[in-house]
């Protein structure tokens, strides 16, 4: 079987220029080999150009839906809740939602294009291959992995991060910003949120189709 490379990309948070540069480096790295892109969620909020990030990811999926996997993050979840419930709006704004409205040139969450809202609302919360689980926030230790456990996939933190638990497959996640700008590499998991929106790096983990952990990392500042 021909080698397939999987590139998992951590939290983008509206950092569109860094996303383009990282994708350019990935294209150079793969050098014509078959590959899959897995985006780990949190495409929006806080950074300067959430609208462009969403447009670019949607374009990538439209070109190659089979090999471009976009997962939901908790910031997408907050936007959707704000869109559905006015009472939730200010919580979203306090977490960087205002930057999303600015990137669209609008003032109301209801003005976000319906196509973007539909796309965000249909994003899965977990993706699985032979060797790994890909998820935004993490999984619940000491429990069977539930593919429909949306709240855990998007929001879990301490219960997951403080325990080195073997889920039988390696876990690739983001969600908790690493202010060192470096991936957090653990025995059973890797955290690829390297705090790009806080002035650090946007990182892709490079995974082979023969084992779980990353074989290397690609980052842009």
PDB file of C-alpha atoms in Angstrom:
ATOM      1  CA  UNK A   1       0.000   0.000   0.000  1.00  0.00           C
ATOM      2  CA  UNK A   2       1.301   3.433  -0.924  1.00  0.00           C
ATOM      3  CA  UNK A   3       2.347   5.647   1.974  1.00  0.00           C
ATOM      4  CA  UNK A   4      -0.258   8.219   3.032  1.00  0.00           C
ATOM      5  CA  UNK A   5       0.775  11.150   5.180  1.00  0.00           C
ATOM      6  CA  UNK A   6      -1.707  12.739   7.576  1.00  0.00           C
ATOM      7  CA  UNK A   7      -1.191  16.370   8.529  1.00  0.00           C
ATOM      8  CA  UNK A   8      -3.144  17.485  11.599  1.00  0.00           C
ATOM      9  CA  UNK A   9      -3.351  21.252  12.074  1.00  0.00           C
ATOM     10  CA  UNK A  10      -3.928  22.934  15.413  1.00  0.00           C
ATOM     11  CA  UNK A  11      -6.030  25.929  16.427  1.00  0.00           C
ATOM     12  CA  UNK A  12      -6.035  28.671  13.757  1.00  0.00           C
ATOM     13  CA  UNK A  13      -8.218  31.365  15.398  1.00  0.00           C
ATOM     14  CA  UNK A  14      -8.456  33.613  12.378  1.00  0.00           C
ATOM     15  CA  UNK A  15      -4.721  33.577  11.584  1.00  0.00           C
ATOM     16  CA  UNK A  16      -5.291  33.362   7.846  1.00  0.00           C
ATOM     17  CA  UNK A  17      -1.830  34.352   6.602  1.00  0.00           C
ATOM     18  CA  UNK A  18      -0.174  31.760   8.833  1.00  0.00           C
ATOM     19  CA  UNK A  19      -2.623  29.142   7.574  1.00  0.00           C
ATOM     20  CA  UNK A  20      -1.699  29.847   3.966  1.00  0.00           C
ATOM     21  CA  UNK A  21       2.004  29.651   4.753  1.00  0.00           C
ATOM     22  CA  UNK A  22       1.587  26.384   6.675  1.00  0.00           C
ATOM     23  CA  UNK A  23      -0.361  24.845   3.782  1.00  0.00           C
ATOM     24  CA  UNK A  24       2.392  25.946   1.409  1.00  0.00           C
ATOM     25  CA  UNK A  25       4.988  24.187   3.582  1.00  0.00           C
ATOM     26  CA  UNK A  26       2.811  21.082   3.774  1.00  0.00           C
ATOM     27  CA  UNK A  27       2.494  20.969  -0.008  1.00  0.00           C
ATOM     28  CA  UNK A  28       6.274  21.196  -0.302  1.00  0.00           C
ATOM     29  CA  UNK A  29       6.791  18.552   2.400  1.00  0.00           C
ATOM     30  CA  UNK A  30       4.465  15.967   0.888  1.00  0.00           C
ATOM     31  CA  UNK A  31       6.302  16.224  -2.438  1.00  0.00           C
ATOM     32  CA  UNK A  32       3.549  14.573  -4.451  1.00  0.00           C
ATOM     33  CA  UNK A  33       2.756  11.826  -1.928  1.00  0.00           C
ATOM     34  CA  UNK A  34      -0.874  11.062  -1.076  1.00  0.00           C
ATOM     35  CA  UNK A  35      -2.032  12.861   2.020  1.00  0.00           C
ATOM     36  CA  UNK A  36      -4.911  13.886   4.233  1.00  0.00           C
ATOM     37  CA  UNK A  37      -5.454  17.149   6.078  1.00  0.00           C
ATOM     38  CA  UNK A  38      -7.196  17.063   9.454  1.00  0.00           C
ATOM     39  CA  UNK A  39      -8.056  20.440  10.964  1.00  0.00           C
ATOM     40  CA  UNK A  40      -8.653  20.237  14.714  1.00  0.00           C
ATOM     41  CA  UNK A  41     -11.159  23.064  15.140  1.00  0.00           C
ATOM     42  CA  UNK A  42     -11.132  26.634  16.483  1.00  0.00           C
ATOM     43  CA  UNK A  43     -10.890  28.303  13.101  1.00  0.00           C
ATOM     44  CA  UNK A  44     -12.445  31.518  14.392  1.00  0.00           C
ATOM     45  CA  UNK A  45     -12.393  34.190  17.131  1.00  0.00           C
ATOM     46  CA  UNK A  46      -9.585  36.373  18.502  1.00  0.00           C
ATOM     47  CA  UNK A  47      -7.492  36.528  15.322  1.00  0.00           C
ATOM     48  CA  UNK A  48      -7.802  38.992  12.426  1.00  0.00           C
ATOM     49  CA  UNK A  49      -9.507  37.056   9.622  1.00  0.00           C
ATOM     50  CA  UNK A  50     -11.910  34.306  10.642  1.00  0.00           C
ATOM     51  CA  UNK A  51     -14.063  34.861   7.554  1.00  0.00           C
ATOM     52  CA  UNK A  52     -11.135  34.170   5.219  1.00  0.00           C
ATOM     53  CA  UNK A  53     -10.141  31.056   7.199  1.00  0.00           C
ATOM     54  CA  UNK A  54     -13.650  29.638   6.881  1.00  0.00           C
ATOM     55  CA  UNK A  55     -13.801  30.466   3.173  1.00  0.00           C
ATOM     56  CA  UNK A  56     -10.455  28.780   2.550  1.00  0.00           C
ATOM     57  CA  UNK A  57     -11.314  25.616   4.468  1.00  0.00           C
ATOM     58  CA  UNK A  58     -14.644  25.359   2.670  1.00  0.00           C
ATOM     59  CA  UNK A  59     -12.818  25.735  -0.646  1.00  0.00           C
ATOM     60  CA  UNK A  60     -10.310  23.016   0.264  1.00  0.00           C
ATOM     61  CA  UNK A  61     -13.148  20.647   1.169  1.00  0.00           C
ATOM     62  CA  UNK A  62     -15.040  21.389  -2.021  1.00  0.00           C
ATOM     63  CA  UNK A  63     -11.959  20.426  -4.028  1.00  0.00           C
ATOM     64  CA  UNK A  64     -11.164  17.216  -2.113  1.00  0.00           C
ATOM     65  CA  UNK A  65     -13.828  16.340   0.434  1.00  0.00           C
ATOM     66  CA  UNK A  66     -12.430  12.852   1.032  1.00  0.00           C
ATOM     67  CA  UNK A  67      -8.996  14.079   2.097  1.00  0.00           C
ATOM     68  CA  UNK A  68      -9.836  17.324   3.908  1.00  0.00           C
ATOM     69  CA  UNK A  69     -11.357  16.716   7.344  1.00  0.00           C
ATOM     70  CA  UNK A  70     -12.534  19.736   9.326  1.00  0.00           C
ATOM     71  CA  UNK A  71     -13.529  19.119  12.940  1.00  0.00           C
ATOM     72  CA  UNK A  72     -15.557  21.427  15.152  1.00  0.00           C
ATOM     73  CA  UNK A  73     -13.957  23.271  18.056  1.00  0.00           C
ATOM     74  CA  UNK A  74     -15.484  24.935  21.094  1.00  0.00           C
ATOM     75  CA  UNK A  75     -15.237  28.379  19.454  1.00  0.00           C
ATOM     76  CA  UNK A  76     -17.359  27.194  16.529  1.00  0.00           C
ATOM     77  CA  UNK A  77     -19.759  25.835  19.126  1.00  0.00           C
ATOM     78  CA  UNK A  78     -19.959  29.227  20.855  1.00  0.00           C
ATOM     79  CA  UNK A  79     -20.674  30.996  17.567  1.00  0.00           C
ATOM     80  CA  UNK A  80     -23.483  28.569  16.760  1.00  0.00           C
ATOM     81  CA  UNK A  81     -24.986  29.022  20.210  1.00  0.00           C
ATOM     82  CA  UNK A  82     -24.779  32.810  19.841  1.00  0.00           C
ATOM     83  CA  UNK A  83     -26.470  32.530  16.458  1.00  0.00           C
ATOM     84  CA  UNK A  84     -29.311  30.527  17.952  1.00  0.00           C
ATOM     85  CA  UNK A  85     -29.681  32.278  21.323  1.00  0.00           C
ATOM     86  CA  UNK A  86     -29.271  36.020  21.839  1.00  0.00           C
ATOM     87  CA  UNK A  87     -28.631  35.407  25.561  1.00  0.00           C
ATOM     88  CA  UNK A  88     -25.385  33.616  24.613  1.00  0.00           C
ATOM     89  CA  UNK A  89     -24.145  36.420  22.368  1.00  0.00           C
ATOM     90  CA  UNK A  90     -22.065  38.281  24.927  1.00  0.00           C
ATOM     91  CA  UNK A  91     -20.303  35.148  26.133  1.00  0.00           C
ATOM     92  CA  UNK A  92     -19.165  34.591  22.557  1.00  0.00           C
ATOM     93  CA  UNK A  93     -18.099  38.224  22.211  1.00  0.00           C
ATOM     94  CA  UNK A  94     -16.035  37.972  25.418  1.00  0.00           C
ATOM     95  CA  UNK A  95     -14.201  35.022  23.861  1.00  0.00           C
ATOM     96  CA  UNK A  96     -13.173  36.848  20.710  1.00  0.00           C
ATOM     97  CA  UNK A  97     -16.364  36.779  18.675  1.00  0.00           C
ATOM     98  CA  UNK A  98     -16.142  40.466  17.889  1.00  0.00           C
ATOM     99  CA  UNK A  99     -13.156  39.756  15.641  1.00  0.00           C
ATOM    100  CA  UNK A 100     -15.337  37.405  13.600  1.00  0.00           C
ATOM    101  CA  UNK A 101     -17.922  40.120  12.990  1.00  0.00           C
ATOM    102  CA  UNK A 102     -15.156  42.550  12.019  1.00  0.00           C
ATOM    103  CA  UNK A 103     -13.721  40.062   9.532  1.00  0.00           C
ATOM    104  CA  UNK A 104     -17.104  39.844   7.795  1.00  0.00           C
ATOM    105  CA  UNK A 105     -17.667  43.601   7.997  1.00  0.00           C
ATOM    106  CA  UNK A 106     -20.925  43.136   9.910  1.00  0.00           C
ATOM    107  CA  UNK A 107     -22.336  43.997  13.335  1.00  0.00           C
ATOM    108  CA  UNK A 108     -24.769  41.163  14.035  1.00  0.00           C
ATOM    109  CA  UNK A 109     -24.164  37.430  14.274  1.00  0.00           C
ATOM    110  CA  UNK A 110     -27.362  36.914  12.285  1.00  0.00           C
ATOM    111  CA  UNK A 111     -25.617  38.554   9.309  1.00  0.00           C
ATOM    112  CA  UNK A 112     -22.989  35.823   8.989  1.00  0.00           C
ATOM    113  CA  UNK A 113     -23.651  34.119   5.638  1.00  0.00           C
ATOM    114  CA  UNK A 114     -26.068  31.218   5.935  1.00  0.00           C
ATOM    115  CA  UNK A 115     -23.718  28.946   3.990  1.00  0.00           C
ATOM    116  CA  UNK A 116     -20.978  29.436   6.567  1.00  0.00           C
ATOM    117  CA  UNK A 117     -23.372  28.784   9.448  1.00  0.00           C
ATOM    118  CA  UNK A 118     -24.619  25.610   7.761  1.00  0.00           C
ATOM    119  CA  UNK A 119     -21.062  24.409   7.182  1.00  0.00           C
ATOM    120  CA  UNK A 120     -20.030  25.074  10.783  1.00  0.00           C
ATOM    121  CA  UNK A 121     -23.130  23.353  12.151  1.00  0.00           C
ATOM    122  CA  UNK A 122     -22.361  20.159  10.232  1.00  0.00           C
ATOM    123  CA  UNK A 123     -18.735  19.756  11.295  1.00  0.00           C
ATOM    124  CA  UNK A 124     -18.009  16.452  13.074  1.00  0.00           C
ATOM    125  CA  UNK A 125     -16.374  16.519  16.506  1.00  0.00           C
ATOM    126  CA  UNK A 126     -14.066  13.519  16.067  1.00  0.00           C
ATOM    127  CA  UNK A 127     -12.245  11.678  13.302  1.00  0.00           C
ATOM    128  CA  UNK A 128     -10.633   8.254  13.588  1.00  0.00           C
ATOM    129  CA  UNK A 129      -8.100   6.418  11.476  1.00  0.00           C
ATOM    130  CA  UNK A 130      -6.333   3.101  12.030  1.00  0.00           C
ATOM    131  CA  UNK A 131      -3.902   4.456  14.601  1.00  0.00           C
ATOM    132  CA  UNK A 132      -5.347   7.695  16.002  1.00  0.00           C
ATOM    133  CA  UNK A 133      -8.289   9.697  17.304  1.00  0.00           C
ATOM    134  CA  UNK A 134      -8.366  13.314  16.150  1.00  0.00           C
ATOM    135  CA  UNK A 135     -10.472  15.616  18.326  1.00  0.00           C
ATOM    136  CA  UNK A 136     -10.476  19.265  19.328  1.00  0.00           C
ATOM    137  CA  UNK A 137     -10.319  19.182  23.132  1.00  0.00           C
ATOM    138  CA  UNK A 138      -9.871  15.550  24.142  1.00  0.00           C
ATOM    139  CA  UNK A 139     -11.558  12.386  25.371  1.00  0.00           C
ATOM    140  CA  UNK A 140     -12.804  11.231  28.736  1.00  0.00           C
ATOM    141  CA  UNK A 141     -10.296   8.929  30.496  1.00  0.00           C
ATOM    142  CA  UNK A 142     -11.501   5.586  31.886  1.00  0.00           C
ATOM    143  CA  UNK A 143     -14.506   5.634  29.573  1.00  0.00           C
ATOM    144  CA  UNK A 144     -15.101   3.992  26.234  1.00  0.00           C
ATOM    145  CA  UNK A 145     -14.632   6.451  23.366  1.00  0.00           C
ATOM    146  CA  UNK A 146     -18.077   7.688  22.356  1.00  0.00           C
ATOM    147  CA  UNK A 147     -18.152   9.128  18.868  1.00  0.00           C
ATOM    148  CA  UNK A 148     -21.229  11.250  19.699  1.00  0.00           C
ATOM    149  CA  UNK A 149     -19.900  12.808  22.935  1.00  0.00           C
ATOM    150  CA  UNK A 150     -19.965  16.391  21.631  1.00  0.00           C
ATOM    151  CA  UNK A 151     -19.515  18.182  24.958  1.00  0.00           C
ATOM    152  CA  UNK A 152     -16.380  16.203  25.827  1.00  0.00           C
ATOM    153  CA  UNK A 153     -14.876  16.466  22.363  1.00  0.00           C
ATOM    154  CA  UNK A 154     -15.237  20.247  22.320  1.00  0.00           C
ATOM    155  CA  UNK A 155     -14.710  21.327  25.910  1.00  0.00           C
ATOM    156  CA  UNK A 156     -12.894  18.829  28.155  1.00  0.00           C
ATOM    157  CA  UNK A 157      -9.689  20.056  29.727  1.00  0.00           C
ATOM    158  CA  UNK A 158      -8.380  19.064  33.177  1.00  0.00           C
ATOM    159  CA  UNK A 159      -9.852  15.552  33.350  1.00  0.00           C
ATOM    160  CA  UNK A 160      -8.136  14.742  30.070  1.00  0.00           C
ATOM    161  CA  UNK A 161      -4.924  16.737  30.385  1.00  0.00           C
ATOM    162  CA  UNK A 162      -3.939  15.623  33.877  1.00  0.00           C
ATOM    163  CA  UNK A 163      -4.115  11.871  33.227  1.00  0.00           C
ATOM    164  CA  UNK A 164      -1.867   9.841  30.933  1.00  0.00           C
ATOM    165  CA  UNK A 165      -4.497   7.403  29.720  1.00  0.00           C
ATOM    166  CA  UNK A 166      -4.192   4.871  26.913  1.00  0.00           C
ATOM    167  CA  UNK A 167      -7.291   5.077  24.697  1.00  0.00           C
ATOM    168  CA  UNK A 168      -5.783   2.220  22.582  1.00  0.00           C
ATOM    169  CA  UNK A 169      -5.200   4.786  19.826  1.00  0.00           C
ATOM    170  CA  UNK A 170      -3.015   7.872  19.957  1.00  0.00           C
ATOM    171  CA  UNK A 171      -4.995  11.094  20.545  1.00  0.00           C
ATOM    172  CA  UNK A 172      -4.284  14.214  18.481  1.00  0.00           C
ATOM    173  CA  UNK A 173      -5.900  17.377  19.839  1.00  0.00           C
ATOM    174  CA  UNK A 174      -5.686  21.117  20.381  1.00  0.00           C
ATOM    175  CA  UNK A 175      -7.824  23.436  22.554  1.00  0.00           C
ATOM    176  CA  UNK A 176      -5.300  24.248  25.311  1.00  0.00           C
ATOM    177  CA  UNK A 177      -2.831  26.848  24.072  1.00  0.00           C
ATOM    178  CA  UNK A 178       0.831  26.016  24.609  1.00  0.00           C
ATOM    179  CA  UNK A 179       2.432  29.388  25.288  1.00  0.00           C
ATOM    180  CA  UNK A 180       5.852  27.886  24.600  1.00  0.00           C
ATOM    181  CA  UNK A 181       4.832  27.790  20.942  1.00  0.00           C
ATOM    182  CA  UNK A 182       5.749  24.105  20.861  1.00  0.00           C
ATOM    183  CA  UNK A 183       3.535  21.002  20.670  1.00  0.00           C
ATOM    184  CA  UNK A 184       2.951  19.181  23.940  1.00  0.00           C
ATOM    185  CA  UNK A 185       4.084  15.619  23.230  1.00  0.00           C
ATOM    186  CA  UNK A 186       2.929  12.948  25.676  1.00  0.00           C
ATOM    187  CA  UNK A 187       2.980   9.168  25.665  1.00  0.00           C
ATOM    188  CA  UNK A 188      -0.639   8.769  24.566  1.00  0.00           C
ATOM    189  CA  UNK A 189      -1.467  12.167  23.062  1.00  0.00           C
ATOM    190  CA  UNK A 190      -0.140  15.319  21.432  1.00  0.00           C
ATOM    191  CA  UNK A 191      -1.481  18.859  21.777  1.00  0.00           C
ATOM    192  CA  UNK A 192      -1.054  20.887  18.571  1.00  0.00           C
ATOM    193  CA  UNK A 193      -2.456  24.205  19.818  1.00  0.00           C
ATOM    194  CA  UNK A 194       0.786  26.186  19.759  1.00  0.00           C
ATOM    195  CA  UNK A 195      -0.827  29.576  20.443  1.00  0.00           C
ATOM    196  CA  UNK A 196      -0.586  31.177  17.008  1.00  0.00           C
ATOM    197  CA  UNK A 197      -3.172  33.828  17.894  1.00  0.00           C
ATOM    198  CA  UNK A 198      -1.084  34.820  20.927  1.00  0.00           C
ATOM    199  CA  UNK A 199       1.962  35.534  18.781  1.00  0.00           C
ATOM    200  CA  UNK A 200       3.490  32.055  18.710  1.00  0.00           C
ATOM    201  CA  UNK A 201       3.143  29.289  16.100  1.00  0.00           C
ATOM    202  CA  UNK A 202       0.649  27.481  13.921  1.00  0.00           C
ATOM    203  CA  UNK A 203       1.642  23.833  13.870  1.00  0.00           C
ATOM    204  CA  UNK A 204       0.910  20.715  11.861  1.00  0.00           C
ATOM    205  CA  UNK A 205       1.730  17.275  13.205  1.00  0.00           C
ATOM    206  CA  UNK A 206       2.947  14.858  10.545  1.00  0.00           C
ATOM    207  CA  UNK A 207       1.680  11.292  10.933  1.00  0.00           C
ATOM    208  CA  UNK A 208       2.453   8.139   8.958  1.00  0.00           C
ATOM    209  CA  UNK A 209       0.053   5.301   8.265  1.00  0.00           C
ATOM    210  CA  UNK A 210       2.145   2.856  10.290  1.00  0.00           C
ATOM    211  CA  UNK A 211       2.099   4.255  13.858  1.00  0.00           C
ATOM    212  CA  UNK A 212       0.295   6.674  16.139  1.00  0.00           C
ATOM    213  CA  UNK A 213       2.619   9.480  17.332  1.00  0.00           C
ATOM    214  CA  UNK A 214       3.803  12.280  15.065  1.00  0.00           C
ATOM    215  CA  UNK A 215       6.964  11.584  13.116  1.00  0.00           C
ATOM    216  CA  UNK A 216       7.707  15.315  12.882  1.00  0.00           C
ATOM    217  CA  UNK A 217       6.147  18.782  13.100  1.00  0.00           C
ATOM    218  CA  UNK A 218       5.872  21.724  10.719  1.00  0.00           C
ATOM    219  CA  UNK A 219       5.348  25.189  12.208  1.00  0.00           C
ATOM    220  CA  UNK A 220       5.031  28.792  11.054  1.00  0.00           C
ATOM    221  CA  UNK A 221       5.285  31.830  13.310  1.00  0.00           C
TER     222      UNK A 221
END
